[in-house]
Amino acid sequence: MSETFLRTAEVPPRAPPAAVGGPFAWVRRNLFSSLGNAATTLVVLALLALVLPPLFRFLVLDAVWTGGSGEACRPEAAGRPVGACWAFIHEKLGYLVYGSYPLAERWRPDAVFALMLLGGGWMLWLDAPRRGLGALFFFGVFPVAAYLLLAGAPALGLKPVPTGLWGGMIVTFVVSLVGIVVSLPLGILLALGRRSDLPVIRLACTLFIEFWRGVPLITVLFMANVMLPLFLPGDITIDRLLRPLVGVALFASAYMAEVVRGGLQAVPPGQAQAARALGLTELQILRFVVLPQAIKIVVPGIVNTFIGLFKDTTLVSIVGIADFIRVLESARIDPRWAAPSVPVTAYAFAALFYFAFCFGMARYAAFIERRLAAGEGAR
Amino acid sequence: MTGGKEPPAVAITGLNKWFGSHHVLRDVDLTVRRSERLVICGPSGSGKSTLIRCINGLEPYQGGRIALAGTRLDGHREAEMARLRTGMVFQSFNLFAHLTVLENCTLAPIHVRRMGRHRAEDLAMDHLTRVRIPEQARKYPGQLSGGQRQRAAIARALCMAPEIMLFDEPTSALDPEMVEEVLGTMVDLAQSGMTMLCVTHEMGFARRVADRVVFMDEGQIIEIAPTDAFFRTPRHERTRAFLGQILR
Ligand SMILES: Nc1ncnc2c1ncn2[C@@H]1O[C@H](COP(=O)(O)OP(=O)(O)O)[C@@H](O)[C@H]1O
Ligand SMILES: [Mg+2]
């Protein structure tokens, strides 16, 4: 080649070389692309081969699916190795879902579950019509309706059911949902307060957030249970379920506030300035410009907090609330169902229950993120 | 001073502003007639953006007075009035990232002017057509080129029917080939009789459009002159030095 160059023949664009296709090429590219990769793949395969067959054998092949008592799940009675005792879960399912909620009234929690699915689905389905209304329903109407249905309202012909009888998944859902429904709005308010121009508000919000973040949830629950009544006049008693509910909700709000604050900081100040220049009021700027963007940015963080909250609700069992885990505990020590594999089955069921919900939340968050990544971005 | 009966579009007298102890605007006096086009230039950090933002009511100031069409603005309510009379275009566009171009344009008319959605959308489409991007109305800012974004930002400001348009280096963040389309939009706007204050270093644009040019340095107005005179016979040596650097 010489020092200078002048193009004489145009180079037209060509199609890229065809990718080497087929499953074999895929395996090679993704699993065995280097020596280290190949070794890792082999180790992982070996581990899977070690773990999966016995697990499958225990959970499915050797499992006992029917039976009226622990008898069916004892190896000596069954005359074969016995895996998971699903018959036990099957019989106890009502108790695990409703606790001691009166049999005749169980349609009421069912109705609450249905409302929850409706409201949750409405809000989470991104293309649903009138999603604003869905959010209003979920954060406004649903909590009230759920409370009236579960606790009862003689005026509406619903017999009162004391919270002491609530149990199982109902309680787990009630505690998590109250946490979620309270912590998001309260967290947003706290985050805004922490960025306020007014020193008093800023200090109050900062103290509140740091206090709840600095104390373990167990301590919060014990304090709510033991100390809350001490501060109140003797003739006022707070419902035993309400105490940990308040604790969990405030605790979650503090974490949510920090997540939301991160989002607020990530929205460039130019956005609010442009809105101000257009004549929007500070409240309108928050509502239409800053918050929507901040919340979108922290969807993963919000869902992460929800997941943590959902699992942390198991701690309320420590202060005597019959949540799902505690109900499961008392079901598994039922002497009628004394069999070696019953405890393992119970815990496996609990693991599946929590995993299904947490994994679902995580997948939904991933889906939202992908949706938000498309299209939007630069300002 | 203006020679007419009607008050000037902008009248600034003895304006002073500090950031902490940093004196960023010092005794600024400036009068802008209705339909006048003013270009403000000066080195970085000379206070051009701050001046524009004071006129818009975005920044408080500690001394002096600003009147828009005879109405003084000091205090909170007046600052809000100022925002309704002026439209602002930023260097970094500042389009609302989570809204489509059309929604960017209708947000303020709907919530500030209390306009119905349909009317606001018709209005927005008119202005988007005026800046020649009606086909981008349903897209998000992230899907537009820089030049299209800045034109959308101009349309958004115009939707509030401002009496005065303020531009703060509207082409500085653009790739060179997009500068012209935005300047073209601004020339159209100038020809429609809009009062304009433009912070810009596009001296070609200043020559073509500006009635007068203002040169600022270190928080002070150093020189104000009719465009021709400003470029042909700059009087202050700092102006000459600046023009020497920028025109080369
Ligand atoms: N929010 C702020 N806080 C403190 N100082 C600022 C702020 N904004 C601008 N300044 C300072 O004020 C001076 C003028 O800034 P600016 O008006 O942005 O200049 P220009 O737009 O001419 O480059 C600069 O020295 C800058 O550092
Ligand atoms: Mg500037």
XYZ file of N, CA, C and O and ligand atoms in Angstrom, chain B residues 19 22 24 43-50, ligand 1:
71
model
N -23.836 33.099 45.068
C -23.899 31.699 45.508
C -22.968 31.604 46.701
O -21.748 31.602 46.524
N -19.834 33.763 46.686
C -19.404 33.958 45.307
C -20.381 34.907 44.605
O -21.557 34.584 44.442
N -21.999 36.150 41.699
C -22.076 35.673 40.314
C -22.776 36.641 39.373
O -22.546 36.586 38.171
N -17.512 33.969 28.297
C -16.808 32.743 28.672
C -17.606 31.912 29.674
O -18.513 32.415 30.338
N -17.243 30.638 29.774
C -17.898 29.734 30.710
C -17.739 30.242 32.138
O -16.677 30.722 32.514
N -18.805 30.196 32.895
C -18.743 30.632 34.286
C -18.989 32.122 34.459
O -18.868 32.652 35.552
N -19.352 32.810 33.377
C -19.520 34.260 33.484
C -20.897 34.644 34.024
O -21.155 35.819 34.244
N -21.790 33.681 34.205
C -23.081 33.967 34.820
C -24.242 34.036 33.836
O -25.337 34.465 34.194
N -24.024 33.570 32.600
C -25.080 33.642 31.583
C -26.291 32.794 31.990
O -27.434 33.262 31.984
N -26.020 31.531 32.371
C -27.126 30.644 32.760
C -27.859 31.213 33.966
O -29.085 31.205 34.026
N -27.089 31.710 34.931
C -27.701 32.233 36.144
C -28.626 33.398 35.818
O -29.736 33.491 36.343
N -26.054 26.038 41.957
C -24.861 26.665 42.069
N -24.216 26.710 43.268
C -23.038 27.354 43.403
N -22.408 27.984 42.405
C -22.975 27.983 41.189
C -24.227 27.328 40.963
N -24.561 27.473 39.665
C -23.563 28.199 39.105
N -22.611 28.506 40.016
C -21.413 29.317 39.764
O -21.828 30.570 39.296
C -20.991 31.029 38.261
C -21.807 31.325 37.021
O -22.349 30.103 36.521
P -23.215 30.030 35.220
O -24.292 31.033 35.286
O -23.640 28.615 35.036
O -22.172 30.434 34.098
P -22.269 30.251 32.528
O -23.630 29.760 32.201
O -21.973 31.582 31.979
O -21.209 29.266 32.164
C -19.955 29.951 38.026
O -18.771 30.350 38.694
C -20.543 28.730 38.671
O -19.523 27.943 39.211
